Short mmCIF file of C-alpha atoms in Angstrom, two decimals:
data_model
loop_
_atom_site.label_atom_id
_atom_site.label_comp_id
_atom_site.label_asym_id
_atom_site.label_seq_id
_atom_site.Cartn_x
_atom_site.Cartn_y
_atom_site.Cartn_z
CA MET A 1 128.50 163.46 110.82
CA GLU A 2 125.70 160.98 110.18
CA LYS A 3 123.72 160.15 113.29
CA GLU A 4 123.78 156.66 114.75
CA VAL A 5 120.56 154.68 115.09
CA ALA A 6 119.63 152.62 118.15
CA ILE A 7 116.81 150.16 118.84
CA ILE A 8 115.84 149.98 122.52
CA THR A 9 113.29 147.42 123.70
CA GLY A 10 111.20 148.05 126.80
CA ALA A 11 111.59 151.79 126.26
CA ALA A 12 108.33 152.98 127.81
CA SER A 13 109.54 153.08 131.40
CA GLY A 14 112.25 152.20 133.89
CA ILE A 15 115.69 151.22 132.66
CA GLY A 16 114.64 151.22 129.00
CA GLN A 17 113.32 154.75 129.28
CA ALA A 18 116.56 155.92 130.91
CA ILE A 19 118.62 154.24 128.17
CA ALA A 20 116.57 155.91 125.42
CA ILE A 21 117.03 159.31 127.07
CA ALA A 22 120.78 158.80 127.57
CA LEU A 23 121.32 157.80 123.94
CA SER A 24 119.14 160.62 122.66
CA GLU A 25 121.23 163.09 124.67
CA ARG A 26 124.23 161.75 122.74
CA ASN A 27 122.56 162.71 119.44
CA ILE A 28 121.57 159.13 118.59
CA CYS A 29 118.28 158.41 116.78
CA THR A 30 116.21 156.16 119.03
CA ILE A 31 113.75 153.45 118.02
CA LEU A 32 111.45 152.94 121.00
CA VAL A 33 109.98 149.44 121.26
CA ASP A 34 107.42 148.52 123.91
CA LYS A 35 104.01 146.90 124.27
CA ASN A 36 102.90 150.12 126.01
CA PRO A 37 102.92 153.68 124.60
CA CYS A 38 106.25 155.44 125.14
CA THR A 39 104.63 158.83 125.81
CA GLU A 40 106.64 159.67 128.94
CA THR A 41 109.89 158.68 127.25
CA ILE A 42 109.17 160.72 124.13
CA GLN A 43 108.55 163.83 126.22
CA GLN A 44 112.13 163.63 127.48
CA LEU A 45 113.92 162.93 124.20
CA THR A 46 116.08 165.56 122.55
CA GLY A 47 116.59 163.95 119.14
CA ASP A 48 114.98 161.95 116.36
CA PHE A 49 112.91 158.94 117.34
CA PHE A 50 110.40 156.41 116.06
CA GLU A 51 107.99 154.38 118.19
CA HIS A 52 106.83 150.79 117.75
CA ASN A 53 104.18 149.27 120.02
CA GLY A 54 103.71 145.52 120.04
CA ASP A 55 104.66 142.16 121.48
CA ILE A 56 108.35 141.27 121.26
CA ASN A 57 107.38 137.63 121.68
CA SER A 58 106.06 137.88 118.11
CA GLU A 59 108.65 137.22 115.42
CA ALA A 60 106.47 139.09 112.92
CA PHE A 61 106.52 142.19 115.15
CA ILE A 62 110.32 142.02 115.47
CA ASP A 63 110.57 141.81 111.66
CA GLU A 64 108.30 144.85 111.40
CA VAL A 65 110.43 146.89 113.81
CA ILE A 66 113.63 146.13 111.92
CA THR A 67 112.10 146.66 108.47
CA ASN A 68 110.64 150.04 109.45
CA THR A 69 113.89 151.12 111.12
CA ILE A 70 115.82 150.45 107.92
CA LYS A 71 113.10 152.15 105.89
CA HIS A 72 113.15 155.36 107.94
CA PHE A 73 116.81 155.58 109.00
CA GLY A 74 118.67 153.30 106.56
CA LYS A 75 120.73 151.44 109.15
CA ILE A 76 120.97 150.06 112.69
CA ASP A 77 124.12 150.84 114.68
CA ILE A 78 123.06 149.94 118.22
CA LEU A 79 120.73 147.29 119.63
CA VAL A 80 119.74 147.33 123.30
CA ASN A 81 117.76 144.27 124.40
CA ASN A 82 116.20 145.52 127.62
CA ALA A 83 112.54 144.44 127.68
CA GLY A 84 111.80 141.80 130.27
CA THR A 85 109.36 140.17 132.63
CA CYS A 86 110.01 138.88 136.14
CA GLY A 87 107.85 136.16 137.62
CA ARG A 88 108.20 135.74 141.38
CA SER A 89 106.64 132.32 141.88
CA SER A 90 108.72 129.69 143.65
CA LEU A 91 110.03 126.52 142.04
CA GLU A 92 107.17 124.64 143.69
CA THR A 93 104.39 126.93 142.47
CA MET A 94 105.63 128.22 139.12
CA THR A 95 103.44 127.19 136.20
CA LEU A 96 104.65 126.31 132.73
CA GLU A 97 102.90 129.45 131.46
CA GLU A 98 104.91 131.64 133.85
CA TRP A 99 108.14 129.84 132.93
CA THR A 100 107.51 130.21 129.21
CA ARG A 101 106.67 133.91 129.52
CA ASP A 102 109.98 134.84 131.16
CA ILE A 103 112.09 132.61 128.93
CA SER A 104 110.39 133.94 125.80
CA THR A 105 110.40 137.63 126.72
CA ASN A 106 113.85 137.78 128.29
CA LEU A 107 115.85 135.28 126.24
CA GLN A 108 114.08 134.29 123.04
CA SER A 109 113.34 137.87 121.97
CA THR A 110 116.97 138.79 122.63
CA PHE A 111 118.12 135.98 120.34
CA LEU A 112 115.68 136.97 117.59
CA PHE A 113 116.55 140.67 117.68
CA ILE A 114 120.27 139.91 117.58
CA GLN A 115 119.94 137.44 114.72
CA LYS A 116 117.75 139.71 112.60
CA VAL A 117 119.74 142.90 113.26
CA VAL A 118 123.15 141.35 112.66
CA TYR A 119 122.12 139.47 109.51
CA PRO A 120 122.21 141.26 107.17
CA HIS A 121 122.31 144.82 108.52
CA MET A 122 125.27 145.05 110.93
CA LYS A 123 127.12 142.44 108.92
CA GLU A 124 126.88 144.51 105.74
CA GLN A 125 128.06 147.71 107.41
CA LYS A 126 130.73 145.83 109.41
CA TYR A 127 129.90 147.74 112.55
CA GLY A 128 127.56 147.44 115.49
CA ARG A 129 127.05 147.60 119.21
CA ILE A 130 124.80 145.06 120.95
CA ILE A 131 124.04 145.48 124.65
CA ASN A 132 121.87 142.93 126.44
CA ILE A 133 120.39 143.77 129.83
CA SER A 134 120.76 140.72 132.03
CA SER A 135 120.67 140.72 135.84
CA ILE A 136 122.66 139.83 138.91
CA SER A 137 120.08 137.01 139.26
CA GLY A 138 121.56 135.49 136.11
CA MET A 139 124.99 135.46 137.78
CA ASN A 140 124.15 134.25 141.28
CA GLY A 141 120.71 132.63 140.96
CA GLY A 142 118.94 135.44 142.77
CA ALA A 143 118.81 136.51 146.39
CA ILE A 144 118.89 133.99 149.22
CA SER A 145 115.33 133.81 150.48
CA GLU A 146 115.77 131.72 153.65
CA GLY A 147 112.54 129.88 152.97
CA GLU A 148 110.56 132.98 151.98
CA THR A 149 109.55 133.14 148.31
CA VAL A 150 107.51 136.37 148.19
CA GLY A 151 109.46 139.04 146.37
CA ARG A 152 112.33 136.85 145.21
CA SER A 153 112.75 136.70 141.43
CA GLY A 154 111.71 133.25 140.28
CA PRO A 155 113.64 130.40 138.63
CA ALA A 156 112.53 131.33 135.12
CA TYR A 157 113.86 134.86 135.54
CA ALA A 158 117.22 133.66 136.82
CA ALA A 159 117.47 131.03 134.08
CA SER A 160 116.52 133.46 131.33
CA LYS A 161 119.00 136.10 132.49
CA GLY A 162 121.73 133.49 132.85
CA GLY A 163 120.89 132.48 129.30
CA VAL A 164 121.22 136.09 128.15
CA ILE A 165 124.73 136.19 129.61
CA ALA A 166 125.75 132.94 127.90
CA LEU A 167 124.21 134.12 124.62
CA THR A 168 126.10 137.41 124.90
CA LYS A 169 129.43 135.60 125.15
CA TRP A 170 128.59 133.19 122.32
CA VAL A 171 127.55 135.99 119.99
CA ALA A 172 130.63 138.06 120.86
CA LYS A 173 132.87 135.22 119.71
CA GLU A 174 130.86 134.74 116.52
CA ILE A 175 130.73 138.32 115.21
CA GLY A 176 133.78 140.09 116.59
CA PHE A 177 135.61 139.84 113.26
CA LEU A 178 132.83 141.98 111.76
CA HIS A 179 133.71 144.83 114.17
CA ILE A 180 130.46 144.19 116.06
CA THR A 181 130.68 144.04 119.84
CA CYS A 182 128.22 142.25 122.11
CA ASN A 183 128.18 142.94 125.84
CA SER A 184 125.79 142.69 128.77
CA VAL A 185 124.91 145.01 131.63
CA ALA A 186 123.72 143.21 134.75
CA PRO A 187 121.76 145.49 137.12
CA GLY A 188 121.45 144.76 140.78
CA ALA A 189 118.54 146.04 142.85
CA THR A 190 117.30 149.05 140.87
CA GLU A 191 114.28 151.29 141.44
CA THR A 192 111.87 150.39 138.62
CA GLY A 193 108.30 149.22 138.24
CA ILE A 194 109.46 145.59 138.44
CA THR A 195 111.05 146.13 141.85
CA LYS A 196 108.35 148.37 143.31
CA GLY A 197 107.06 147.00 146.59
CA VAL A 198 109.87 144.43 146.89
CA ASN A 199 112.03 144.68 150.00
CA TYR A 200 115.64 144.12 148.96
CA GLU A 201 118.34 143.38 151.51
CA ILE A 202 120.89 145.99 150.50
CA SER A 203 122.58 146.63 153.86
CA ASN A 204 125.37 144.20 152.94
CA GLN A 205 126.21 145.99 149.67
CA PRO A 206 129.33 148.18 149.67
CA ILE A 207 127.11 150.92 148.21
CA ASN A 208 124.10 150.24 150.38
CA ARG A 209 121.25 151.78 148.41
CA MET A 210 119.04 150.97 145.44
CA GLY A 211 120.39 151.76 142.01
CA GLN A 212 118.78 154.26 139.65
CA PRO A 213 117.83 153.56 136.03
CA SER A 214 120.07 156.43 134.90
CA GLU A 215 123.08 154.58 136.38
CA ILE A 216 122.31 151.50 134.29
CA ALA A 217 121.81 153.75 131.26
CA ALA A 218 125.23 155.34 131.71
CA ALA A 219 126.89 151.92 131.49
CA VAL A 220 124.89 151.08 128.37
CA ALA A 221 125.79 154.40 126.74
CA PHE A 222 129.49 153.68 127.25
CA LEU A 223 129.29 150.18 125.80
CA ALA A 224 127.33 151.60 122.85
CA SER A 225 130.03 154.15 122.11
CA LYS A 226 132.97 153.98 119.72
CA GLU A 227 135.26 154.29 122.75
CA ALA A 228 134.20 150.76 123.74
CA SER A 229 135.43 149.25 120.46
CA TYR A 230 137.85 146.82 122.18
CA ILE A 231 135.35 145.49 124.73
CA THR A 232 133.21 142.48 123.89
CA GLY A 233 131.74 139.42 125.58
CA GLN A 234 131.77 141.17 128.96
CA VAL A 235 129.19 141.38 131.72
CA LEU A 236 129.26 144.72 133.52
CA ALA A 237 127.58 144.41 136.91
CA VAL A 238 125.99 147.69 138.00
CA ASP A 239 124.96 146.55 141.45
CA GLY A 240 126.52 148.64 144.19
CA GLY A 241 129.30 146.08 144.55
CA LEU A 242 127.03 143.20 145.56
CA TYR A 243 128.53 140.69 143.14
CA MET A 244 132.31 140.61 143.43
#
């Protein structure tokens, strides 16, 4: 059987690294995309891979990733839009530069990757799985801070992740007839570099602990599978039961 091919953005560490490992364990060829070297991820892969280092805010770089993926593997079956930034400035102090960074990295790059992977590649093969990593912040506006802003994900992060969720649903309606699904996984408080040093209030969660990247990756792997062929436009919260 011909191996599937997956593009994973933000694959150098954290959730993206865990997703790349999980897909590789399922005999899927992984295209690792990150501004930083994916050395630690590569050491844990069990299958074929290709690495691209660059800025996903650059349309030219996105074109390069897709062109080289088609050149080396001939197709793209799975797209995981995971790369992201998280500014923690308050509404009062956030600068336009900070706002633009989160909106561009989290939302604009997701749009561009989807557009350029679907047309023409997934459209021509009439098959594909798109999974966008959003966040509980995109569903509930982020944690209640009670006047404290340090550590709380900022308004640009919440807005961008909410946008990812809306985009996911829009795309699902647009391309379902092509046998391409588009879903989102929304992590809650998860132990990654982005959350390091942040004190999350998790005592009120039904599962009162931090999540692990591997738990997010397991949800992504399911949505990327053929078994998930009748699931689209959904947001799967992996959050210890916080949002229900």
